[in-house]
Every structure is written in C-alpha cells, then in structure tokens.
Amino acid sequence: MKSTEGTFQSVWTLGEQRDGRISPVSYELLAWGRDLADKRGTTLASVILGYNLKDRVNTLIEHGADIIYVVDNPALEHAYPDAHAAVLEKLVREFLPEIFIASATTYGRTIMPVLAAKLETGLTADCTGLDIDPETGLLIQTRPAIGGNVMATIKTPKHRPQMSTVRPRSRKPLASDASRKGQVIVRECPDDAYASKVKFLEFIKDETTALPIQEAEIVVSGGKGLKDAKNFQMVHELADLLGASVGASRQAVDLGWIPYSHQVGLSGKTVSPHLYVCAGVSGAVQHIAGMSSADIVVAINNDPDAPIFRVCDFGIVGDAIEIIPILIEKLQSQKATSPK
Amino acid sequence: MRIAVLVKQVPSTDKVKMDEETGTMVRSAMDAELNPLDLYAVEEAVRAKEKTEETEITVISMGPPAAASAIKEAIAMGCDKGVLLSDKVFSGADTWATARTLSSAIEKIGPYDLIFAGERATDGETGQVGPSVAAQLDMPVLTYVSKIREVNGARIVVERAVEGGHEVVEASLPALVSVVKEINEPRIPTLKGKIRAKQTEVPVMTAQDVGLDAAHAGLLGSPTRVVKVFYPSLSRNGTIVDGRDPERAVNALVQFLKDKALV
Ligand SMILES: Cc1cc2nc3c(=O)[nH]c(=O)nc-3n(C[C@H](O)[C@H](O)[C@H](O)COP(=O)(O)OP(=O)(O)OC[C@H]3O[C@@H](n4cnc5c(N)ncnc54)[C@H](O)[C@@H]3O)c2cc1C
Ligand SMILES: Nc1ncnc2c1ncn2[C@@H]1O[C@H](COP(=O)(O)O)[C@@H](O)[C@H]1O
C-alpha cells in the first residue's frame, strides 16, 4: 500500500501462540512496540490469531498493549501461512497500521513476507534494532547482514505499513503490570479468508525439554575440538547445570554428534543469549555470524590464536576435555553451597 | 512434473578472511558462488526428479550476467535447464522487487507444480524471497522443510523444522517449498554433469521479456531503502587466562561468572 492510500496510524505487533499458549517472544515484541508507539504518540495494538485463546490475551495488555485484536477460529489453530496472511491482510486494510512488527521466528518469517507481498509493502528481516527517525517519523530498522559483518539501516519511505521481523531475545519484555487497562477486540472474518491449501497432520516434539537455542538465555556449544561424541556429552552436562540449551559448530553437527537444529552459525541458527559458552570451537566467521549478538561470550580452546578469542569476554587457553569436568565440579559445589 | 529451483549467486564465504584492524570481511569480487543453502534446494529437486517420471527441472536466477555460472552449477548437479533474469533495471532490488521479478518470469515460462528455494541467501540473509514469490503467485508456501515425505502431481507431505520440533503438513500443488540444510546431503557434480552444464546455453530474460514494468523492478520498484551501512566491531578484548593450570583458570572463570551474576 502506498502511504498516500489512507491515514496510517498506530503500531502493531504480531502475537504468537503455540498450542493456544502465548509465546514469550510476543512480550519481547511489545517492549519494542511500546517504545515506537510512544515516540509516535500513538496506540500500540497486538494482533493474535489462533483458536481458543480469547481468554488468554489479557497478558498482552499487561505487557504493554493498548488494544488486542483477536481472531479466534479453529481454521487458525495451526500456522497456515495462506490463511493467517489473508486474515491479517483484511485487518491491516481495515485499520491501517503505520508500523507492523513480528518476531523473526519460523512463524513470523513465514507469515510476514506473504503478508508484505499481498500488501505490496516493504519488509525488513531479522532486525536487532528499531527506532523512530525524529525528523521524518519513519521507522529506522537496523539489521545484520553477511554474517553479522555488516549492519544495515533500512527505511520504508513511501509504503505502508512499515514492516519488520525482529530477532528473538533482542529485547527484554516489560515488567508485567496487572493493573494496565486495554481493549480486546474480537473479530470474525469472511469464510474465504480462513481457507488454506495447507493441512496440519501432526507435530513431532523434540525429546529434549530444553528451549530451542534461539530462545535460550544461556547456550553452551561444543565444536570439533572435543574430539568425539563421548566428550561432547560434557557439553550437555555443563548446559544442564547452567540451565542452558546446547549449541554446536557445523563440524560437530557434520560429525553426527548432535542434530542440525542445534547448529549455530551462518548455515544454522542465529542465537542471542545472555551468555554463550563454547568449547573446542575455532570461531570461524561462519560460526561467529550466528552468535555475535550474545551479551557475554566465554571460550575454551587450546589454540591461543583461535579467532574465537577475539570475540570473547572471557577465554581459557587450554584443553577443554580437561577443563570442562573441573568447571562442572566447581559449579556443582557452588550450587550446593549457595542458596540460589 | 514441472519443477523450478530458485537460486542466487552470492559472495563466497569460505574464502573470506577477517581484516583484523577494521573487523570487516575481506573478499575479492571474483569469489562468487551458488548460495550454499540453495544446494539443498537443488539436491531436493534432483531427488524428486529421480523419483517421478517425466520431471523437468528449470533453474531460475535473477542476477548479473556472471550469475549464469551459479545456474550451471545447478545444472551440473542434475537440473535440466536454466533461465537467467538479467537487466540493468533489476539492480538494487529488495526482497519484494526480487520476488516480483521472479514471479513475473515464472508466470511467463511456467507453470510449475513445485518450486524450490533455499532457506535464505548467505549475503542478505532475509529468507523472504521464497514466501514472497509464493504469495505473488498465489500458491501455498512451506518453509523450513527438513524432509519431503511424499510428493506426487497433486500433493506434497513435508516435515518442517520449527521451534521445539517438526511439524508435518500436507499441501496441494502447485506449492513453493523452502528447505533447510537438514534435508539432504547435496551431491558433488559428476564430470558428465559438468560437461553437460558447460554445453547448456542459459537464455537471458530482460524486464521486457518477462513483461515487467521497470517501475516494479530493481531499486525503483523496491519499497525499502538501505540508508546506511556500517561495520560493527566484533572484537571484545576479553580476559584471556592460561589453562595450563586448569584449577586456577576455572576458578577465575567461576569468579567472572559470579561477578556477572550468572551463577
Ligand atoms: C557456506 C558455509 C557455511 C557455514 N556455516 C557454518 C555454521 O552455520 N556454523 C558453523 O559453526 N560453521 C559453519 N561453517 C564452517 C566453518 O567455516 C568452520 O569450518 C566450523 O565452524 C569449524 O567448526 P569447529 O570450530 O568445531 O572446528 P575446527 O575449526 O576444526 O576447530 C576446532 C577447534 O578446537 C580447538 N581444539 C582442539 N582440541 C581441543 C581441546 N582438547 N580443547 C580445546 N580446544 C581444542 C582447536 O584449536 C580449534 O580451534 C560454514 C562454512 C561454509 C563454507
Ligand atoms: N536473485 C535471486 N534469484 C533467484 N532466487 C533468489 C534470488 N534471491 C533469493 N532467491 C531465492 O530465495 C531464497 C531466499 O533468499 P533471501 O530471501 O534473499 O534470503 C534463496 O535461497 C533463493 O532460493
């Protein structure tokens, strides 16, 4: 849509749910949205599609939304891209938001490009920063490209809504405030909007109970330097102790020590944990591409010239196979003595 | 079955070195290759062809004339033919304009029952082109596909690698499928394949050929504008300790984690 096609106002976030439960990324997104809406002097709305979630959406208001648009229909229970995008398109064309952001999850990164194509507007992927240009009022979208080696600032000057997906964990949610007031608007759509050419058959859950690495607060990764699958078990042990999810270099994945869903890097997942610990990982550019936005990086490697040491906050030059067990032991005794 | 594979030529990353001072990637303009994540899309298309009789695979790429070599790489792996979309007016395209160009070409030279794309290109890393092409062609999109369970002329059943597990879904054809690395192990082209690729002529289509108004192509047709590019410093100048005395090193690490309130 061209910016001249109507009066576009308000900031929207796309809420996300799994099995009728609102995903935490929805709240992170509201923290970004709240800032943008305040800077624009407008309202913040969250849109959420699914089934049986009418009674659960109040938490979105508690985390910063002024308005919730809910479309609650069995046809939306699963994330069918065609149906979800069609419903969102109807809502956007009716309410004309100026800015519409979603999380850069598999859901957001699928629905948003479909929606942007239908609305004929721009979409900026996987942003790590969002702001408002004080002069023009335009959304300033900042994102890494080429493996995090380049940061680009992107605007959508003449098309609306200005749309972006935002990297999970790039922002902490606002504190929940049960006294916040907001409006819940439940919408129905014409039947054709719900039609999908995709059908859900089943969900095969990962056996691990840990969070997917993209959402984890702490990630512990292992690389080829751990030498074999047995040693790689130490990474799991350390991760359990720290309440972390397990990551890996591509070499470790290619050697079959751990499934691909745990690969960090250019051809794997991008992670933004608070703490990233890695052992036996050399720190190739393609690996760093996936973890450079971690807050704190700890590395263990026996090669003092390993590139990972240039991007770490704390490094130990030494044999990881010897060091990790000692670390595990110390953390265990630490845990036993401290109340936390 | 008629299959199309969308591939992009990107600057190669394996030859990339870091400039220690500026923290930027150093590469020469010569080092371009087929987007590594598109190899999985090409491989999956070739596998589908091997399983289904009378299947033809067309490789489609938008890019400068040199991108023909990326198309030839895919042909060497077993695709039948290629089309290069190349025109001065295509340059500077964002994902919307790229998808618009690709979908215009597909409307011209298609239809296809199945279109494959990579999860994302290693340069722009948006992963938006695939879903955007599907939307513009009004067909369903299946993203993050890690396994094709079944495909015939009318439907496809796939597993999608999503947060927390794999979702099994079915879609009617035509559909666009973007694949992740988990899906297969791309083959190395055979000598025979390479020779065939060399001999295959890759026709070039311009904006006019695909029936696209220049106003909808390239920078002019792009809703987004890159207004600034900067190089973040990746270096963190951290504390490095000697691990030859492991006890001491670990104590220092635990203290560091305590100071940061991490344990
Ligand atoms: C297109 C492309 C995409 C890629 N995508 C990714 C990606 O997504 N993710 C990724 O990780 N890689 C990726 N790679 C591969 C990347 O270039 C590296 O090959 C890979 O990251 C190396 O993995 P590694 O660090 O485990 O192994 P190595 O490079 O072999 O490093 C092992 C390290 O362990 C150290 N070591 C050895 N023994 C010990 C010990 N006893 N104790 C402690 N340290 C020890 C060594 O000093 C060395 O630094 C990609 C490559 C290409 C070309
Ligand atoms: N210029 C292009 N020509 C053909 N296919 C492309 C082009 N750009 C992107 N694609 C396809 O879209 C996928 C995602 O790319 P991107 O959205 O740029 O990350 C790639 O893996 C390709 O399959």
Short mmCIF file of C-alpha atoms and ligand atoms in Angstrom, two decimals, chain A residues 222-227 248-252 263-269 279-288 300-303 306-308 318-322, chain B residues 13-14 33 36 122, ligand 1:
data_model
loop_
_atom_site.label_atom_id
_atom_site.label_comp_id
_atom_site.label_asym_id
_atom_site.label_seq_id
_atom_site.Cartn_x
_atom_site.Cartn_y
_atom_site.Cartn_z
CA GLY A 222 30.82 -27.61 21.52
CA GLY A 223 32.99 -27.95 18.44
CA LYS A 224 35.29 -30.40 16.74
CA GLY A 225 37.98 -29.76 19.34
CA LEU A 226 36.05 -32.03 21.71
CA LYS A 227 37.35 -34.90 19.57
CA ALA A 248 27.25 -26.76 18.25
CA SER A 249 29.56 -25.81 15.44
CA ARG A 250 28.90 -27.12 11.98
CA GLN A 251 31.76 -29.57 12.33
CA ALA A 252 30.20 -31.10 15.42
CA GLN A 263 23.90 -25.72 14.79
CA VAL A 264 24.90 -22.13 15.45
CA GLY A 265 26.02 -20.00 12.54
CA LEU A 266 25.57 -18.84 9.01
CA SER A 267 24.01 -22.07 7.81
CA GLY A 268 22.45 -22.83 11.18
CA LYS A 269 20.62 -20.80 13.79
CA ALA A 279 34.49 -25.19 23.89
CA GLY A 280 36.62 -26.60 21.09
CA VAL A 281 35.11 -24.14 18.63
CA SER A 282 37.66 -22.29 16.49
CA GLY A 283 35.43 -19.29 15.81
CA ALA A 284 35.26 -19.35 12.02
CA VAL A 285 33.46 -16.32 10.55
CA GLN A 286 30.51 -18.53 9.71
CA HIS A 287 30.20 -19.59 13.34
CA ILE A 288 30.59 -16.07 14.72
CA ILE A 300 37.70 -22.57 25.91
CA ASN A 301 40.20 -23.52 23.22
CA ASN A 302 43.73 -24.94 23.28
CA ASP A 303 44.97 -22.72 20.49
CA ALA A 306 41.95 -19.31 17.67
CA PRO A 307 39.75 -16.50 16.29
CA ILE A 308 37.10 -17.15 18.93
CA GLY A 318 43.64 -24.95 27.45
CA ASP A 319 42.34 -28.45 26.94
CA ALA A 320 38.55 -28.36 27.10
CA ILE A 321 38.39 -32.08 27.80
CA GLU A 322 40.32 -31.48 30.98
CA THR B 13 32.16 -17.06 2.44
CA ASP B 14 34.72 -19.84 2.69
CA GLU B 33 29.33 -18.94 -5.79
CA PRO B 36 25.42 -22.67 -0.24
CA THR B 122 24.07 -16.05 2.85
C1 LIG C 1 28.96 -21.63 3.45
C2 LIG C 1 29.45 -22.08 4.78
C3 LIG C 1 28.57 -22.06 5.85
C4 LIG C 1 28.99 -22.45 7.12
N1 LIG C 1 28.12 -22.39 8.16
C5 LIG C 1 28.55 -22.68 9.40
C6 LIG C 1 27.66 -22.58 10.51
O1 LIG C 1 26.48 -22.25 10.37
N2 LIG C 1 28.14 -22.85 11.74
C7 LIG C 1 29.45 -23.23 11.94
O2 LIG C 1 29.83 -23.46 13.09
N3 LIG C 1 30.28 -23.37 10.91
C8 LIG C 1 29.86 -23.11 9.64
N4 LIG C 1 30.72 -23.28 8.60
C9 LIG C 1 32.01 -23.96 8.84
C10 LIG C 1 33.08 -23.07 9.43
O3 LIG C 1 33.79 -22.47 8.38
C11 LIG C 1 34.06 -23.93 10.26
O4 LIG C 1 34.56 -24.98 9.46
C12 LIG C 1 33.45 -24.54 11.52
O5 LIG C 1 32.75 -23.56 12.26
C13 LIG C 1 34.52 -25.12 12.37
O6 LIG C 1 33.96 -25.87 13.43
P1 LIG C 1 34.82 -26.12 14.73
O7 LIG C 1 35.21 -24.84 15.30
O8 LIG C 1 34.06 -27.05 15.59
O9 LIG C 1 36.05 -26.97 14.16
P2 LIG C 1 37.56 -26.53 13.90
O10 LIG C 1 37.67 -25.36 13.05
O11 LIG C 1 38.24 -27.79 13.49
O12 LIG C 1 38.04 -26.06 15.31
C14 LIG C 1 38.27 -26.86 16.40
C15 LIG C 1 38.91 -26.01 17.45
O13 LIG C 1 39.05 -26.76 18.63
C16 LIG C 1 40.32 -26.48 19.18
N5 LIG C 1 40.70 -27.67 19.96
C17 LIG C 1 41.22 -28.84 19.54
N6 LIG C 1 41.40 -29.66 20.57
C18 LIG C 1 40.99 -29.02 21.67
C19 LIG C 1 40.94 -29.36 23.04
N7 LIG C 1 41.36 -30.54 23.51
N8 LIG C 1 40.48 -28.42 23.90
C20 LIG C 1 40.06 -27.21 23.46
N9 LIG C 1 40.09 -26.85 22.18
C21 LIG C 1 40.54 -27.74 21.29
C22 LIG C 1 41.21 -26.19 18.02
O14 LIG C 1 42.28 -25.34 18.43
C23 LIG C 1 40.27 -25.48 17.08
O15 LIG C 1 40.30 -24.08 17.29
C24 LIG C 1 30.32 -22.89 7.32
C25 LIG C 1 31.20 -22.92 6.24
C26 LIG C 1 30.79 -22.51 4.99
C27 LIG C 1 31.78 -22.53 3.86
#
